DNA sequence: TATTGTTATACTCTATAACTATA
DNA sequence: TATAGTTATAGAGTATAACAATA
């Protein structure tokens, strides 16, 4: 019996997460914290509400993540220019440096993995992956409006 | 700029995890607990040490997961036939029923996703995914013997 | 002496609810 | 009245260290 497609995809994520955990082993960074940093690196300074939306977690959760990242010097809270209730969370130079390095590593890893596929098949592979994503998105969206299956 | 291959793979996992979370929403099951049940379903009754090894977590962690699953009637602890220090954790009929259903759903989802790929490209796709996994495994294994990159 | 599992303690991620300050 | 963020509380996953029972 061959390994199911789904299992292969999950194995890839597991390997990637292992590698992330190893890379962050001697730092206060975790997956959740890096996701927040990544969001700031891509989108620039942001309110905590916007971060909560982007990460699909509660505002309370963002408070905790920002507290930790601020305590370790990766981000800082700055006043919002027009709304005194809100803060803008932004990367510090240290945070920016780490994210720049991470984006470069990410791009290198991506290029490396792509080279594992025969050049003439890369486009077809991209197309097929997109088809799988589209189908999975369809299924998840349809399921979301229905009761969970194991209750 | 097209989405990187790695990002696509991570998106797939994210979608799959969302769907898992939805399916378990009204149950005491979680990803970690289901991973343990899945291991029992595939490998049969197991000591907690073996489960700790299989899930790559500490024995203490397994105690907690088994406590919760036992409390909710999915597994039970039975005496080890030859080692009075150890216990054998096994699925209850309820646990077995849930896992049977889950394995069937998993197989159906897998077949569904595979149908999203043109029939004549399915073998090539499998081959390419395997190549990506092999390369990633190589990289993770090599990295494991070196210090983390962001310390 | 080594192994199996548990008790004790602690940190992280996550959630809901109540509250403060501001809009 | 509504929104941004925090305090309070709680559950789940994870870890290390010390310990009991057994091998």
Coordinates of C-alpha atoms in Angstrom, one line a residue, chain B:
Chain B
X1 CA 5.2 37.0 -7.7
X2 CA 3.9 33.5 -7.3
X3 CA 3.3 31.8 -4.0
X4 CA 6.3 29.8 -2.9
X5 CA 6.0 26.0 -2.9
X6 CA 6.6 25.9 0.8
X7 CA 3.9 28.4 1.5
X8 CA 1.4 26.3 -0.5
X9 CA 2.3 23.2 1.5
X10 CA 1.9 25.0 4.7
X11 CA -1.5 26.3 3.5
X12 CA -2.6 22.8 2.9
X13 CA -1.8 21.8 6.4
X14 CA -3.5 24.8 7.8
X15 CA -6.7 24.0 5.9
X16 CA -6.5 20.4 7.1
X17 CA -6.0 21.4 10.7
X18 CA -8.9 23.8 10.5
X19 CA -11.1 21.0 9.3
X20 CA -9.9 18.7 12.1
X21 CA -10.6 21.3 14.7
X22 CA -14.1 21.8 13.2
X23 CA -14.8 18.1 13.2
X24 CA -13.8 17.8 16.9
X25 CA -15.4 21.0 18.0
X26 CA -18.1 19.4 20.2
X27 CA -15.9 16.6 21.5
X28 CA -13.1 16.4 24.1
X29 CA -10.8 15.3 21.3
X30 CA -7.9 17.5 20.2
X31 CA -5.1 17.1 17.7
X32 CA -2.7 15.7 20.3
X33 CA -5.2 13.2 21.7
X34 CA -6.2 12.1 18.2
X35 CA -2.6 11.5 17.3
X36 CA -2.4 9.1 20.3
X37 CA -5.6 7.4 19.3
X38 CA -4.4 7.1 15.7
X39 CA -1.1 5.5 16.9
X40 CA -3.1 2.9 18.9
X41 CA -5.4 2.3 15.9
X42 CA -2.5 1.6 13.6
X43 CA -0.2 -0.3 16.1
X44 CA -2.5 -1.9 18.6
X45 CA -2.2 -1.7 22.4
X46 CA 1.0 0.0 23.6
X47 CA 2.9 1.0 26.7
X48 CA 3.1 4.6 27.6
X49 CA 6.9 4.6 26.9
X50 CA 6.3 3.3 23.4
X51 CA 3.7 6.0 22.9
X52 CA 6.1 8.7 24.1
X53 CA 8.6 7.4 21.6
X54 CA 6.1 7.3 18.8
X55 CA 4.8 10.8 19.5
X56 CA 8.2 12.3 20.2
X57 CA 7.0 13.7 23.6
X58 CA 8.0 13.0 27.2
X59 CA 6.4 10.1 29.2
X60 CA 4.9 12.7 31.5
X61 CA 3.0 14.2 28.6
X62 CA 1.6 10.8 27.7
X63 CA 0.3 10.3 31.2
X64 CA -1.7 13.5 30.8
X65 CA -3.1 12.6 27.4
X66 CA -4.0 9.0 28.5
X67 CA -5.6 10.4 31.7
X68 CA -7.9 12.6 29.6
X69 CA -8.7 10.0 27.0
X70 CA -9.4 7.4 29.7
X71 CA -11.6 9.9 31.5
X72 CA -13.7 10.4 28.4
X73 CA -13.9 6.6 27.6
X74 CA -11.7 6.4 24.5
X75 CA -8.9 4.2 25.9
X76 CA -8.3 2.2 29.0
X77 CA -5.1 1.1 30.9
X78 CA -4.7 -2.6 31.3
X79 CA -2.0 -4.5 33.1
X80 CA 1.1 -5.5 31.1
X81 CA 1.2 -9.3 31.0
X82 CA 4.9 -9.6 31.9
X83 CA 6.0 -6.3 33.4
X84 CA 4.2 -5.1 36.4
X85 CA 5.8 -1.6 36.1
X86 CA 4.1 -1.0 32.7
X87 CA 0.6 -0.6 31.5
X88 CA -0.9 -1.4 28.1
X89 CA -3.0 1.4 26.8
X90 CA -5.7 0.2 24.4
X91 CA -8.8 1.6 22.6
X92 CA -12.2 1.0 24.1
X93 CA -15.0 0.0 21.8
X94 CA -16.0 3.7 21.7
X95 CA -12.4 4.7 20.8
X96 CA -12.2 2.0 18.2
X97 CA -15.5 3.0 16.7
X98 CA -14.4 6.7 16.4
X99 CA -11.0 5.7 14.8
X100 CA -12.7 3.4 12.3
X101 CA -14.9 6.2 11.2
X102 CA -11.9 8.6 11.1
X103 CA -9.8 6.2 9.0
X104 CA -12.7 5.8 6.5
X105 CA -13.1 9.6 6.3
X106 CA -9.4 10.0 5.9
X107 CA -9.3 7.6 3.0
X108 CA -12.3 9.3 1.3
X109 CA -10.7 12.7 1.6
X110 CA -7.5 11.3 0.2
X111 CA -9.3 9.9 -2.8
X112 CA -11.2 13.1 -3.3
X113 CA -8.1 15.2 -3.3
X114 CA -6.4 12.8 -5.7
X115 CA -9.3 13.2 -8.1
X116 CA -8.4 16.9 -8.3
X117 CA -5.3 16.0 -10.3
X118 CA -5.6 15.0 -13.9
X119 CA -5.4 11.2 -14.1
X120 CA -2.4 11.1 -16.4
X121 CA -0.4 13.3 -14.1
X122 CA -1.1 11.5 -10.8
X123 CA 1.9 9.2 -10.9
X124 CA 4.2 12.0 -11.8
X125 CA 2.8 14.1 -9.0
X126 CA 3.4 11.3 -6.5
X127 CA 6.9 11.0 -7.7
X128 CA 7.6 14.7 -7.4
X129 CA 6.1 14.9 -3.9
X130 CA 8.3 12.1 -2.9
X131 CA 11.3 13.9 -4.3
X132 CA 10.4 17.0 -2.2
X133 CA 10.0 14.9 0.9
X134 CA 13.4 13.2 0.3
X135 CA 15.2 16.5 -0.1
X136 CA 13.5 18.0 2.9
X137 CA 14.4 15.0 5.0
X138 CA 18.0 15.3 3.9
X139 CA 18.1 18.9 4.9
X140 CA 16.4 18.4 8.3
X141 CA 18.7 15.5 9.1
X142 CA 21.8 17.4 8.2
X143 CA 20.6 20.5 10.2
X144 CA 19.8 18.4 13.3
X145 CA 23.5 17.9 14.0
X146 CA 24.2 21.6 13.9
X147 CA 23.4 24.5 16.2
X148 CA 20.2 26.4 15.5
X149 CA 20.3 29.2 13.1
X150 CA 18.7 32.0 15.0
X151 CA 20.5 31.8 18.4

